[in-house]
Structures are given as structure tokens and as C-alpha cells.
Amino acid sequence: MNAGQYPPRVFSLVESSQNVVERTPGRPTEAAVCPFSNEARLLGRLGPGDANEVEAHGAGELLRSFGVLGRIHAHEDTRPGDRESRYAPPGMARLRFPEGFHWGAATASYQIEGAWKQDGKGESIWDRFSHTAGRVRNGDTGDVACDSYNRFPEDVALLEEMNLTSYRFSITWPRIQPTGRGAANAKGLDYYRRLVDALLAAGIRPFPTLYHWDLPQSLEDEGGWTSRDLAGRFADYAEITTRALGDRVSDWMIFNEPSIFLAMGYLAGIHAPGRRGLDTWLPASHIVNLAQGQAFQAMRASASDARIGTALALAPCQPMHDTDADRDAAERWHQLTNTWWLDPALGRGYPAVHPDGLPERAMGVRAGDLALCEAPLDFVGVNLYMRCGVEACDGGPFDIDAVATAPMGLDQGPRTHCNWEVWPDALYDMLMRLTQDYDGLELEVTENGCAYPDGPDDNGVIHDDRRIEFFQGYLEAAARAIDEGAPVKGYHAWSLLDNFEWAEGYGERFGLAWVDFESGERTLKESGHFFAEVASANGLEA
Ligand code: FCB
């Protein structure tokens, strides 16, 4: 990544304490982009008159609270035929992946399971949040979602149809411990045993994540991720779960994307549990690191052979301008958003990004904590959706004198339906950077994918060519990184199914399979058929 290869900044910053969406007369479509990764989930598709919607989602206050508004010209969706394929010129050589490479798809419990109070499950923060008026677009909830709790055999059949060898799913903590403490709920564990057994019978690696954001609500009531006690609670849950499933499951992830669930849920307040402020984020960020270390130790103790990783939301950070100040800012942003939950785990402590030193007091760091955070991970799960452009500023959302003014990517690639830039080199850059910085620690791409709304035509066929083109580009980037030495062991498309996309509800479809949310019926999209071919050939034309 060097600044020279990118064009000058693509939009101008507007200092604003009042206006949520600034519009330029004569410009048909403009989106306000919060200087924060993933905000575009909420803000990414604004048209004229949508400022009210921003306010309705509570994001106006958020934008003001960051004190900086970015304006970016929203891209029209790129339709097939609008541009030539950049990724698959005809007649090029076949790209092959290493022997034994895992081809997979990913999902998360709250996004697909439904059955929100079946078989003794306790309430999670996402149940509470989605049941609160005004929190999720259209008032959508995950009460039913894809009903995978009851229909999981259909999910396994889809994985088989696509020749996949790995399924990344997550475990609902309040199914296992309804209030987040105490004895396990046998029916909850039994559900995951049945799912895992069905996967094993189909020759598919079960690849669970312990925490994909559905904290038991009773633990949130006791302070959630700002309560130090939660680290121990989480380690207990990790131990119960690995003990119960460790005879069948060998590869685990502890967390999914601490950077996102903390930023969205404990800083910006637009995901569950809806809390805000840096004074909330700072202790929560440390307690998640403590929880990761303690859970790792508990898992190692109960399943000594387990291969244990964690899945991080990673976005290469690049300076918006070719200046030392922006280069330094991009590096600080990288360390805070990409490696804050990796370096402590690997015994490197917290990255030095704060101008006045680590805010230990505000974080609640105690003597001996860094040793407790250590979790010598066997692999890093790479969730990659975007790159981001960063520039120097005073303060910024994390008080590190840096801000992502292009959090959803720059202006060079086409945009997906939720306004994220399609930029395959982001995956290559991140895989290479991790390979260099972490001495060849094993990597798994645990999420990568795109939202497009394409639905069934008159014959029931779902022509989602843009998704195919997306996967071709990113798989080519992964293959290039592997060729240059990146130890990537698997690739998981996000997602197996269209599902509940958090604050966007059912408004963004990421699936390889279309889900009719009325009937629950699943249909493979053309991208699913494409992915099936890639998995069976262990490679693709590129
Ligand atoms: C990731 C989340 C996943 C899904 C995708 C689109 O940040 O891990 O649950 O929402 O984004």
C-alpha cells in the first residue's frame, strides 16, 4: 500500500456540528459517510430526502458526536454490462489452490437461527435491541430469520450441493447458558451436536465461533462488556462448549470482529446493546482482550488438540494524502482497528497509538493484565470487506489523531448495494501484511462477500452476476497472496444464506442462496453454482 498509487482525496470533509447530511445543489445523490468503518450499513444508500431516515435511525446524533462529516458521491450500482469484467478476461490460465484448501461458507447464529425463545434459550442483546422500536430498519427482528434452528438440514444440503468442505457458523451463548451463567441447557447443546453431526456426516468441517455478538441480556444488565466479571463468565461458557463439542469439533474461533461489535454497540450505539462513548469503548475493548485470553486458556485446558483462532474485521488502511502525517495516521488507525485484539493475544501488548501513551486508567488495565490477555492463537480469521482511507486530525473517534474519512473504500471500484467499494487488492494487501507482520501465522479467510438484491426471474433463476464477478476478483487476490507465501488455509464466503443483516434487517442480501423470508425456502443463486464449481475444481479461471 503506498499513497502514490491512489488518486487524490475523493471527497471533502465538512466540519459540522449541526447538519447531518449536507447536500450540494444539483447533485442527485449524495451519501453522508460517518468517519467510521461500517457506518455505511446505515448510511450508505441515501438519496435526496433521506436525511430524515438518518435521523430516524439515530445516526444523526452519532455523526454529530464524531464531529466530522464526510461527503462522498454515491455510486450507482454497477450492473453487468455497464463495465467490462475486470477480473475474468477470457482465455487466462486456471488458478489452483493448495491441496486440502478449505472451501466454505459462513453464517452467524442471530442472523439465521430464529427460534429466539425455543427450547429454553435466554434473551440476547440482539433480541432486546431488535424488539426495541426504531433500532432496526423496518422494525425487522431475528425472531424467525432463516429458521435455521429448525431447518438446518436444508442448510447442510446447500453446503453439500456447493461441494464445500467447511461451514463457519456461530453458537448462541444464551442457548447454552440462558442467563450467561450456571449449568448448560441440554437442549441448546443438543442442537449444536445435531448440526455438527450432520456436517460431519456430509464430510464438512464444523468451524464454530463462540461469540458472534449475541450476548445474554442478563449479562448486559450487569454491565456487559464494560464489566470485568464478563471475562470470567465468557471463559466458563467457552469451557462448557468446548468440553461438550470437543469430541466432534477440532477448529474453533473465539470472537467475531471485536472491532465492529464494540464500535457499533459500545461506541456508536447503533448495534446492540446501543451504548455510546469512548469512555464505554475503552474499558470494553480491554475486557474483550481479557476474555479472549481467559477463554483461550479454558479451551486449551478442555480440548488440548483444538486449533483455536479468532476472526477479525480487517481493512487495509491507506493515507488519504501522500504526506507523512497521513501515513502515520493510517498506521495508527490500522493498529487500533485491525490489531488491537491481536497483538495483546500474541504477547505483544497494546499497539502504541495514543499520543500520550496507553489510557490505562480509562481502560481499567491492572498489573498483570497483559499476561491474562495472552492467547497464542493457532490462526487468524480474516473477515475482509473493504479498505479504508485515513487522514490525520486532532483527536478523532478514538483520540489517536486519526480518522477514517473514506471508511468504506475509495472511489476507484464499483460499489455494492450497501455502498462498500469492490476492491479485491484489499484482500491481497491484508493477507500479505499479516504474513509479514506475524511471521507466517496461519490465516483463514473467514468472511468475504457482497450485498446485491438480485432475486428470482420468471423461471426462478437468480442471476447475480455482480456477485460472481466479486468472488472471481477476491479469489484471484487470495490466490496471488498464497502464491507469494501467505499461509491461507481456507476461504469462506459470506454468506451461505440471505439473512438478518443487523441494523439493516433483511434489506441487504449477502447470500449464495436466496431466502424467501415468507416461506423460508432457499434457492441457490447463480453465484452459488459458480462457487460450487470453484470448490470442486479447487480453483478457477482468472
Ligand atoms: C460482518 C459480520 C457479519 C455480516 C457481514 C456482512 O462484519 O461479521 O455478521 O454482517 O459483516
Tab-separated table of N, CA and C in Angstrom, residues 233-384:
chain	number	residue	atom	x	y	z
A	233	ARG	N	-16.955	-15.019	33.014
A	233	ARG	CA	-18.209	-15.658	32.566
A	233	ARG	C	-18.005	-16.258	31.172
A	234	PHE	N	-17.364	-15.463	30.314
A	234	PHE	CA	-17.154	-15.916	28.935
A	234	PHE	C	-16.237	-17.152	28.902
A	235	ALA	N	-15.222	-17.146	29.764
A	235	ALA	CA	-14.323	-18.310	29.812
A	235	ALA	C	-15.088	-19.560	30.256
A	236	ASP	N	-16.039	-19.402	31.194
A	236	ASP	CA	-16.854	-20.558	31.624
A	236	ASP	C	-17.675	-21.103	30.453
A	237	TYR	N	-18.310	-20.182	29.740
A	237	TYR	CA	-19.109	-20.586	28.574
A	237	TYR	C	-18.220	-21.294	27.535
A	238	ALA	N	-17.021	-20.738	27.334
A	238	ALA	CA	-16.095	-21.342	26.352
A	238	ALA	C	-15.730	-22.754	26.794
A	239	GLU	N	-15.520	-22.924	28.078
A	239	GLU	CA	-15.130	-24.248	28.565
A	239	GLU	C	-16.272	-25.254	28.418
A	240	ILE	N	-17.471	-24.838	28.833
A	240	ILE	CA	-18.641	-25.728	28.712
A	240	ILE	C	-18.808	-26.172	27.260
A	241	THR	N	-18.674	-25.221	26.366
A	241	THR	CA	-18.966	-25.509	24.958
A	241	THR	C	-17.882	-26.380	24.323
A	242	THR	N	-16.633	-26.064	24.599
A	242	THR	CA	-15.574	-26.903	24.001
A	242	THR	C	-15.585	-28.293	24.618
A	243	ARG	N	-15.910	-28.370	25.897
A	243	ARG	CA	-15.983	-29.694	26.521
A	243	ARG	C	-17.102	-30.529	25.887
A	244	ALA	N	-18.231	-29.876	25.649
A	244	ALA	CA	-19.388	-30.613	25.119
A	244	ALA	C	-19.204	-31.008	23.652
A	245	LEU	N	-18.540	-30.169	22.883
A	245	LEU	CA	-18.458	-30.437	21.437
A	245	LEU	C	-17.053	-30.830	20.987
A	246	GLY	N	-16.122	-30.795	21.926
A	246	GLY	CA	-14.710	-31.022	21.564
A	246	GLY	C	-14.428	-32.392	20.981
A	247	ASP	N	-15.327	-33.356	21.226
A	247	ASP	CA	-15.099	-34.671	20.617
A	247	ASP	C	-15.426	-34.657	19.128
A	248	ARG	N	-16.162	-33.641	18.696
A	248	ARG	CA	-16.587	-33.587	17.282
A	248	ARG	C	-15.983	-32.410	16.530
A	249	VAL	N	-15.606	-31.367	17.264
A	249	VAL	CA	-15.143	-30.131	16.612
A	249	VAL	C	-13.669	-29.947	16.926
A	250	SER	N	-12.863	-29.696	15.908
A	250	SER	CA	-11.435	-29.513	16.183
A	250	SER	C	-10.967	-28.073	15.938
A	251	ASP	N	-11.722	-27.303	15.162
A	251	ASP	CA	-11.268	-25.953	14.804
A	251	ASP	C	-12.289	-24.931	15.305
A	252	TRP	N	-11.812	-23.956	16.063
A	252	TRP	CA	-12.712	-23.011	16.735
A	252	TRP	C	-12.266	-21.580	16.511
A	253	MET	N	-13.230	-20.671	16.588
A	253	MET	CA	-12.906	-19.248	16.710
A	253	MET	C	-13.524	-18.715	17.990
A	254	ILE	N	-12.783	-17.847	18.661
A	254	ILE	CA	-13.283	-17.297	19.927
A	254	ILE	C	-14.277	-16.168	19.619
A	255	PHE	N	-13.782	-15.096	19.030
A	255	PHE	CA	-14.645	-13.938	18.769
A	255	PHE	C	-14.872	-13.744	17.285
A	256	ASN	N	-15.962	-13.075	16.971
A	256	ASN	CA	-16.126	-12.497	15.652
A	256	ASN	C	-16.039	-10.982	15.764
A	257	GLU	N	-15.042	-10.419	15.132
A	257	GLU	CA	-14.927	-8.974	14.916
A	257	GLU	C	-15.131	-8.114	16.156
A	258	PRO	N	-14.245	-8.217	17.146
A	258	PRO	CA	-14.355	-7.293	18.283
A	258	PRO	C	-14.419	-5.834	17.842
A	259	SER	N	-13.649	-5.467	16.833
A	259	SER	CA	-13.630	-4.048	16.443
A	259	SER	C	-15.021	-3.577	16.051
A	260	ILE	N	-15.781	-4.423	15.387
A	260	ILE	CA	-17.093	-3.995	14.911
A	260	ILE	C	-18.133	-4.046	16.030
A	261	PHE	N	-18.168	-5.150	16.788
A	261	PHE	CA	-19.253	-5.177	17.790
A	261	PHE	C	-19.023	-4.131	18.872
A	262	LEU	N	-17.758	-3.798	19.134
A	262	LEU	CA	-17.504	-2.764	20.134
A	262	LEU	C	-17.755	-1.372	19.565
A	263	ALA	N	-17.331	-1.136	18.339
A	263	ALA	CA	-17.544	0.199	17.768
A	263	ALA	C	-19.024	0.460	17.536
A	264	MET	N	-19.716	-0.537	17.026
A	264	MET	CA	-21.121	-0.326	16.697
A	264	MET	C	-22.013	-0.380	17.930
A	265	GLY	N	-21.658	-1.248	18.903
A	265	GLY	CA	-22.523	-1.465	20.054
A	265	GLY	C	-22.149	-0.683	21.290
A	266	TYR	N	-20.855	-0.298	21.411
A	266	TYR	CA	-20.392	0.343	22.644
A	266	TYR	C	-19.729	1.690	22.404
A	267	LEU	N	-19.691	2.130	21.150
A	267	LEU	CA	-19.135	3.460	20.871
A	267	LEU	C	-20.164	4.301	20.116
A	268	ALA	N	-20.681	3.711	19.024
A	268	ALA	CA	-21.632	4.455	18.199
A	268	ALA	C	-23.075	4.195	18.607
A	269	GLY	N	-23.321	3.055	19.238
A	269	GLY	CA	-24.663	2.782	19.754
A	269	GLY	C	-25.695	2.453	18.689
A	270	ILE	N	-25.265	2.016	17.522
A	270	ILE	CA	-26.275	1.687	16.509
A	270	ILE	C	-26.413	0.180	16.297
A	271	HIS	N	-25.670	-0.598	17.048
A	271	HIS	CA	-25.922	-2.037	17.166
A	271	HIS	C	-26.186	-2.329	18.642
A	272	ALA	N	-26.674	-3.540	18.902
A	272	ALA	CA	-26.906	-3.923	20.299
A	272	ALA	C	-25.588	-3.880	21.067
A	273	PRO	N	-25.591	-3.437	22.294
A	273	PRO	CA	-26.744	-3.030	23.104
A	273	PRO	C	-27.069	-1.543	23.018
A	274	GLY	N	-26.465	-0.854	22.055
A	274	GLY	CA	-26.836	0.545	21.828
A	274	GLY	C	-26.175	1.528	22.777
A	275	ARG	N	-24.978	1.192	23.240
A	275	ARG	CA	-24.293	2.116	24.162
A	275	ARG	C	-23.294	2.978	23.398
A	276	ARG	N	-22.960	4.111	23.971
A	276	ARG	CA	-22.155	5.092	23.247
A	276	ARG	C	-21.039	5.675	24.085
A	277	GLY	N	-19.992	6.082	23.394
A	277	GLY	CA	-18.980	6.919	24.024
A	277	GLY	C	-17.647	6.221	24.191
A	278	LEU	N	-16.590	7.001	24.049
A	278	LEU	CA	-15.244	6.452	24.166
A	278	LEU	C	-14.985	5.915	25.573
A	279	ASP	N	-15.609	6.524	26.567
A	279	ASP	CA	-15.397	6.033	27.931
A	279	ASP	C	-16.063	4.667	28.139
A	280	THR	N	-16.963	4.292	27.272
A	280	THR	CA	-17.538	2.940	27.295
A	280	THR	C	-16.660	1.994	26.479
A	281	TRP	N	-16.252	2.489	25.320
A	281	TRP	CA	-15.458	1.659	24.414
A	281	TRP	C	-14.115	1.254	25.039
A	282	LEU	N	-13.455	2.177	25.699
A	282	LEU	CA	-12.094	1.891	26.194
A	282	LEU	C	-12.054	0.704	27.161
A	283	PRO	N	-12.883	0.689	28.229
A	283	PRO	CA	-12.836	-0.492	29.094
A	283	PRO	C	-13.336	-1.743	28.370
A	284	ALA	N	-14.366	-1.586	27.536
A	284	ALA	CA	-14.906	-2.765	26.838
A	284	ALA	C	-13.829	-3.390	25.951
A	285	SER	N	-13.041	-2.553	25.307
A	285	SER	CA	-12.025	-3.099	24.396
A	285	SER	C	-11.004	-3.924	25.166
A	286	HIS	N	-10.718	-3.508	26.395
A	286	HIS	CA	-9.750	-4.253	27.213
A	286	HIS	C	-10.374	-5.534	27.773
A	287	ILE	N	-11.623	-5.438	28.188
A	287	ILE	CA	-12.274	-6.625	28.770
A	287	ILE	C	-12.450	-7.716	27.706
A	288	VAL	N	-12.676	-7.315	26.468
A	288	VAL	CA	-12.742	-8.320	25.400
A	288	VAL	C	-11.374	-9.002	25.241
A	289	ASN	N	-10.308	-8.257	25.370
A	289	ASN	CA	-8.982	-8.882	25.294
A	289	ASN	C	-8.744	-9.829	26.473
A	290	LEU	N	-9.182	-9.412	27.667
A	290	LEU	CA	-9.053	-10.309	28.833
A	290	LEU	C	-9.882	-11.578	28.609
A	291	ALA	N	-11.086	-11.389	28.086
A	291	ALA	CA	-11.976	-12.531	27.850
A	291	ALA	C	-11.370	-13.479	26.820
A	292	GLN	N	-10.732	-12.892	25.811
A	292	GLN	CA	-10.123	-13.729	24.772
A	292	GLN	C	-9.008	-14.595	25.367
A	293	GLY	N	-8.182	-13.970	26.206
A	293	GLY	CA	-7.086	-14.717	26.840
A	293	GLY	C	-7.619	-15.806	27.753
A	294	GLN	N	-8.596	-15.464	28.572
A	294	GLN	CA	-9.110	-16.446	29.527
A	294	GLN	C	-9.889	-17.560	28.837
A	295	ALA	N	-10.625	-17.220	27.798
A	295	ALA	CA	-11.348	-18.259	27.052
A	295	ALA	C	-10.357	-19.196	26.365
A	296	PHE	N	-9.307	-18.607	25.813
A	296	PHE	CA	-8.303	-19.441	25.139
A	296	PHE	C	-7.730	-20.470	26.105
A	297	GLN	N	-7.373	-20.008	27.304
A	297	GLN	CA	-6.782	-20.941	28.285
A	297	GLN	C	-7.785	-22.032	28.656
A	298	ALA	N	-9.035	-21.639	28.835
A	298	ALA	CA	-10.069	-22.615	29.211
A	298	ALA	C	-10.277	-23.638	28.089
A	299	MET	N	-10.241	-23.177	26.865
A	299	MET	CA	-10.447	-24.083	25.727
A	299	MET	C	-9.262	-25.037	25.591
A	300	ARG	N	-8.064	-24.503	25.726
A	300	ARG	CA	-6.868	-25.344	25.651
A	300	ARG	C	-6.915	-26.437	26.709
A	301	ALA	N	-7.381	-26.030	27.911
A	301	ALA	CA	-7.410	-26.991	29.009
A	301	ALA	C	-8.445	-28.086	28.749
A	302	SER	N	-9.549	-27.749	28.099
A	302	SER	CA	-10.574	-28.784	27.916
A	302	SER	C	-10.464	-29.492	26.569
A	303	ALA	N	-9.741	-28.946	25.632
A	303	ALA	CA	-9.561	-29.616	24.334
A	303	ALA	C	-8.141	-29.314	23.850
A	304	SER	N	-7.193	-30.082	24.376
A	304	SER	CA	-5.782	-29.704	24.183
A	304	SER	C	-5.355	-29.698	22.711
A	305	ASP	N	-6.014	-30.497	21.874
A	305	ASP	CA	-5.598	-30.546	20.460
A	305	ASP	C	-6.322	-29.541	19.592
A	306	ALA	N	-7.245	-28.802	20.179
A	306	ALA	CA	-8.067	-27.908	19.359
A	306	ALA	C	-7.194	-26.880	18.640
A	307	ARG	N	-7.626	-26.536	17.449
A	307	ARG	CA	-6.980	-25.449	16.698
A	307	ARG	C	-7.847	-24.217	16.944
A	308	ILE	N	-7.257	-23.212	17.600
A	308	ILE	CA	-8.065	-22.093	18.083
A	308	ILE	C	-7.614	-20.775	17.459
A	309	GLY	N	-8.568	-20.061	16.895
A	309	GLY	CA	-8.267	-18.742	16.325
A	309	GLY	C	-9.308	-17.738	16.751
A	310	THR	N	-9.264	-16.594	16.109
A	310	THR	CA	-10.290	-15.592	16.358
A	310	THR	C	-10.489	-14.884	15.020
A	311	ALA	N	-11.692	-14.399	14.767
A	311	ALA	CA	-11.963	-13.781	13.458
A	311	ALA	C	-12.030	-12.267	13.613
A	312	LEU	N	-11.209	-11.569	12.867
A	312	LEU	CA	-11.105	-10.118	12.988
A	312	LEU	C	-11.626	-9.434	11.735
A	313	ALA	N	-12.258	-8.283	11.929
A	313	ALA	CA	-12.640	-7.452	10.780
A	313	ALA	C	-11.400	-6.664	10.391
A	314	LEU	N	-10.905	-6.892	9.209
A	314	LEU	CA	-9.638	-6.281	8.816
A	314	LEU	C	-9.824	-5.470	7.537
A	315	ALA	N	-9.308	-4.276	7.551
A	315	ALA	CA	-9.378	-3.415	6.361
A	315	ALA	C	-8.039	-2.706	6.223
A	316	PRO	N	-7.350	-2.919	5.094
A	316	PRO	CA	-6.100	-2.176	4.922
A	316	PRO	C	-6.367	-0.675	4.989
A	317	CYS	N	-5.493	0.021	5.686
A	317	CYS	CA	-5.682	1.457	5.889
A	317	CYS	C	-4.675	2.207	5.032
A	318	GLN	N	-5.132	3.126	4.280
A	318	GLN	CA	-4.183	3.882	3.475
A	318	GLN	C	-4.373	5.370	3.652
A	319	PRO	N	-3.237	6.092	3.578
A	319	PRO	CA	-3.316	7.538	3.783
A	319	PRO	C	-4.117	8.192	2.673
A	320	MET	N	-4.936	9.154	3.020
A	320	MET	CA	-5.707	9.874	2.010
A	320	MET	C	-4.812	10.796	1.194
A	321	HIS	N	-3.729	11.268	1.800
A	321	HIS	CA	-2.803	12.149	1.080
A	321	HIS	C	-1.405	11.602	1.219
A	322	ASP	N	-0.584	11.967	0.271
A	322	ASP	CA	0.791	11.489	0.269
A	322	ASP	C	1.636	12.358	1.208
A	323	THR	N	1.299	12.307	2.491
A	323	THR	CA	2.045	13.117	3.464
A	323	THR	C	2.445	12.219	4.634
A	324	ASP	N	3.501	12.603	5.319
A	324	ASP	CA	3.927	11.816	6.487
A	324	ASP	C	2.825	11.766	7.528
A	325	ALA	N	2.149	12.911	7.709
A	325	ALA	CA	1.109	12.968	8.745
A	325	ALA	C	0.019	11.939	8.460
A	326	ASP	N	-0.428	11.836	7.219
A	326	ASP	CA	-1.494	10.883	6.896
A	326	ASP	C	-0.973	9.447	6.913
A	327	ARG	N	0.282	9.272	6.500
A	327	ARG	CA	0.843	7.911	6.565
A	327	ARG	C	0.892	7.426	8.019
A	328	ASP	N	1.311	8.284	8.912
A	328	ASP	CA	1.357	7.897	10.330
A	328	ASP	C	-0.052	7.645	10.867
A	329	ALA	N	-0.967	8.506	10.456
A	329	ALA	CA	-2.355	8.352	10.927
A	329	ALA	C	-2.925	7.011	10.442
A	330	ALA	N	-2.651	6.669	9.186
A	330	ALA	CA	-3.171	5.401	8.632
A	330	ALA	C	-2.606	4.223	9.418
A	331	GLU	N	-1.353	4.341	9.811
A	331	GLU	CA	-0.729	3.260	10.569
A	331	GLU	C	-1.363	3.147	11.959
A	332	ARG	N	-1.642	4.268	12.582
A	332	ARG	CA	-2.285	4.221	13.904
A	332	ARG	C	-3.694	3.630	13.783
A	333	TRP	N	-4.392	4.041	12.742
A	333	TRP	CA	-5.755	3.518	12.538
A	333	TRP	C	-5.713	2.005	12.313
A	334	HIS	N	-4.727	1.571	11.544
A	334	HIS	CA	-4.539	0.134	11.307
A	334	HIS	C	-4.353	-0.586	12.636
A	335	GLN	N	-3.495	-0.020	13.480
A	335	GLN	CA	-3.190	-0.726	14.725
A	335	GLN	C	-4.391	-0.724	15.666
A	336	LEU	N	-5.120	0.347	15.659
A	336	LEU	CA	-6.245	0.377	16.594
A	336	LEU	C	-7.436	-0.451	16.097
A	337	THR	N	-7.715	-0.390	14.809
A	337	THR	CA	-8.904	-1.127	14.347
A	337	THR	C	-8.576	-2.553	13.903
A	338	ASN	N	-7.361	-2.799	13.456
A	338	ASN	CA	-7.039	-4.135	12.946
A	338	ASN	C	-6.294	-5.024	13.948
A	339	THR	N	-5.430	-4.449	14.769
A	339	THR	CA	-4.574	-5.340	15.570
A	339	THR	C	-4.749	-5.192	17.086
A	340	TRP	N	-5.703	-4.395	17.512
A	340	TRP	CA	-5.930	-4.138	18.949
A	340	TRP	C	-6.308	-5.419	19.701
A	341	TRP	N	-6.923	-6.379	19.027
A	341	TRP	CA	-7.321	-7.650	19.671
A	341	TRP	C	-6.456	-8.803	19.168
A	342	LEU	N	-5.347	-8.458	18.513
A	342	LEU	CA	-4.438	-9.487	18.028
A	342	LEU	C	-3.092	-9.372	18.741
A	343	ASP	N	-2.560	-8.171	18.801
A	343	ASP	CA	-1.244	-8.001	19.422
A	343	ASP	C	-1.239	-8.424	20.894
A	344	PRO	N	-2.229	-8.012	21.696
A	344	PRO	CA	-2.215	-8.482	23.097
A	344	PRO	C	-2.303	-10.009	23.177
A	345	ALA	N	-3.099	-10.616	22.281
A	345	ALA	CA	-3.229	-12.070	22.291
A	345	ALA	C	-1.877	-12.730	22.017
A	346	LEU	N	-1.121	-12.147	21.118
A	346	LEU	CA	0.150	-12.762	20.727
A	346	LEU	C	1.307	-12.305	21.620
A	347	GLY	N	0.974	-11.693	22.742
A	347	GLY	CA	2.010	-11.331	23.714
A	347	GLY	C	2.761	-10.063	23.364
A	348	ARG	N	2.222	-9.270	22.460
A	348	ARG	CA	2.915	-8.044	22.059
A	348	ARG	C	2.393	-6.811	22.786
A	349	GLY	N	1.398	-6.980	23.628
A	349	GLY	CA	0.811	-5.831	24.324
A	349	GLY	C	0.001	-4.971	23.364
A	350	TYR	N	-0.451	-3.822	23.873
A	350	TYR	CA	-1.245	-2.929	23.025
A	350	TYR	C	-0.345	-2.118	22.112
A	351	PRO	N	-0.773	-1.938	20.861
A	351	PRO	CA	-0.001	-1.074	19.965
A	351	PRO	C	0.096	0.341	20.554
A	352	ALA	N	1.220	0.993	20.332
A	352	ALA	CA	1.430	2.349	20.874
A	352	ALA	C	0.858	3.367	19.900
A	353	VAL	N	-0.395	3.697	20.058
A	353	VAL	CA	-1.032	4.600	19.098
A	353	VAL	C	-1.510	5.904	19.730
A	354	HIS	N	-1.573	5.950	21.039
A	354	HIS	CA	-2.091	7.156	21.690
A	354	HIS	C	-0.973	8.162	21.905
A	355	PRO	N	-1.207	9.404	21.514
A	355	PRO	CA	-0.152	10.418	21.617
A	355	PRO	C	0.401	10.544	23.039
A	356	ASP	N	-0.459	10.357	24.054
A	356	ASP	CA	0.033	10.491	25.435
A	356	ASP	C	0.187	9.148	26.136
A	357	GLY	N	0.342	8.108	25.353
A	357	GLY	CA	0.502	6.786	25.961
A	357	GLY	C	-0.841	6.100	26.180
A	358	LEU	N	-0.775	4.789	26.425
A	358	LEU	CA	-1.992	3.984	26.586
A	358	LEU	C	-2.867	4.549	27.715
A	359	PRO	N	-4.161	4.794	27.441
A	359	PRO	CA	-5.033	5.325	28.506
A	359	PRO	C	-5.423	4.221	29.495
A	360	GLU	N	-4.449	3.738	30.235
A	360	GLU	CA	-4.643	2.560	31.106
A	360	GLU	C	-5.759	2.766	32.113
A	361	ARG	N	-5.803	3.971	32.647
A	361	ARG	CA	-6.815	4.246	33.668
A	361	ARG	C	-8.221	4.117	33.097
A	362	ALA	N	-8.421	4.790	31.965
A	362	ALA	CA	-9.754	4.751	31.341
A	362	ALA	C	-10.102	3.339	30.874
A	363	MET	N	-9.077	2.567	30.529
A	363	MET	CA	-9.329	1.194	30.078
A	363	MET	C	-9.502	0.228	31.245
A	364	GLY	N	-9.052	0.645	32.403
A	364	GLY	CA	-9.121	-0.248	33.569
A	364	GLY	C	-8.049	-1.315	33.549
A	365	VAL	N	-6.894	-1.011	32.957
A	365	VAL	CA	-5.811	-2.003	32.900
A	365	VAL	C	-5.160	-2.122	34.284
A	366	ARG	N	-5.043	-3.352	34.775
A	366	ARG	CA	-4.413	-3.587	36.080
A	366	ARG	C	-3.091	-4.325	35.884
A	367	ALA	N	-2.280	-4.290	36.911
A	367	ALA	CA	-0.997	-5.008	36.853
A	367	ALA	C	-1.283	-6.482	36.552
A	368	GLY	N	-0.538	-7.050	35.639
A	368	GLY	CA	-0.703	-8.471	35.325
A	368	GLY	C	-1.717	-8.746	34.227
A	369	ASP	N	-2.451	-7.714	33.810
A	369	ASP	CA	-3.490	-7.946	32.801
A	369	ASP	C	-2.933	-8.408	31.458
A	370	LEU	N	-1.789	-7.861	31.072
A	370	LEU	CA	-1.306	-8.210	29.729
A	370	LEU	C	-1.019	-9.700	29.625
A	371	ALA	N	-0.561	-10.293	30.719
A	371	ALA	CA	-0.338	-11.749	30.701
A	371	ALA	C	-1.679	-12.473	30.562
A	372	LEU	N	-2.715	-11.942	31.209
A	372	LEU	CA	-4.038	-12.585	31.114
A	372	LEU	C	-4.629	-12.495	29.703
A	373	CYS	N	-4.222	-11.463	28.970
A	373	CYS	CA	-4.753	-11.297	27.598
A	373	CYS	C	-4.102	-12.268	26.608
A	374	GLU	N	-3.022	-12.886	27.010
A	374	GLU	CA	-2.294	-13.700	26.027
A	374	GLU	C	-3.090	-14.925	25.597
A	375	ALA	N	-3.129	-15.117	24.300
A	375	ALA	CA	-3.836	-16.240	23.687
A	375	ALA	C	-3.037	-16.607	22.436
A	376	PRO	N	-2.100	-17.525	22.580
A	376	PRO	CA	-1.265	-17.862	21.422
A	376	PRO	C	-2.075	-18.574	20.333
A	377	LEU	N	-2.741	-17.775	19.537
A	377	LEU	CA	-3.692	-18.294	18.549
A	377	LEU	C	-2.997	-19.173	17.515
A	378	ASP	N	-3.719	-20.188	17.060
A	378	ASP	CA	-3.188	-21.052	16.000
A	378	ASP	C	-3.412	-20.454	14.621
A	379	PHE	N	-4.379	-19.571	14.527
A	379	PHE	CA	-4.626	-18.924	13.231
A	379	PHE	C	-5.403	-17.635	13.448
A	380	VAL	N	-5.372	-16.799	12.438
A	380	VAL	CA	-6.194	-15.589	12.451
A	380	VAL	C	-7.270	-15.738	11.383
A	381	GLY	N	-8.507	-15.482	11.769
A	381	GLY	CA	-9.596	-15.461	10.797
A	381	GLY	C	-9.688	-14.064	10.204
A	382	VAL	N	-9.657	-14.006	8.889
A	382	VAL	CA	-9.662	-12.717	8.195
A	382	VAL	C	-11.056	-12.460	7.620
A	383	ASN	N	-11.756	-11.494	8.188
A	383	ASN	CA	-13.033	-11.044	7.612
A	383	ASN	C	-12.704	-9.782	6.837
A	384	LEU	N	-12.850	-9.836	5.554
A	384	LEU	CA	-12.452	-8.665	4.775
A	384	LEU	C	-13.545	-8.215	3.817
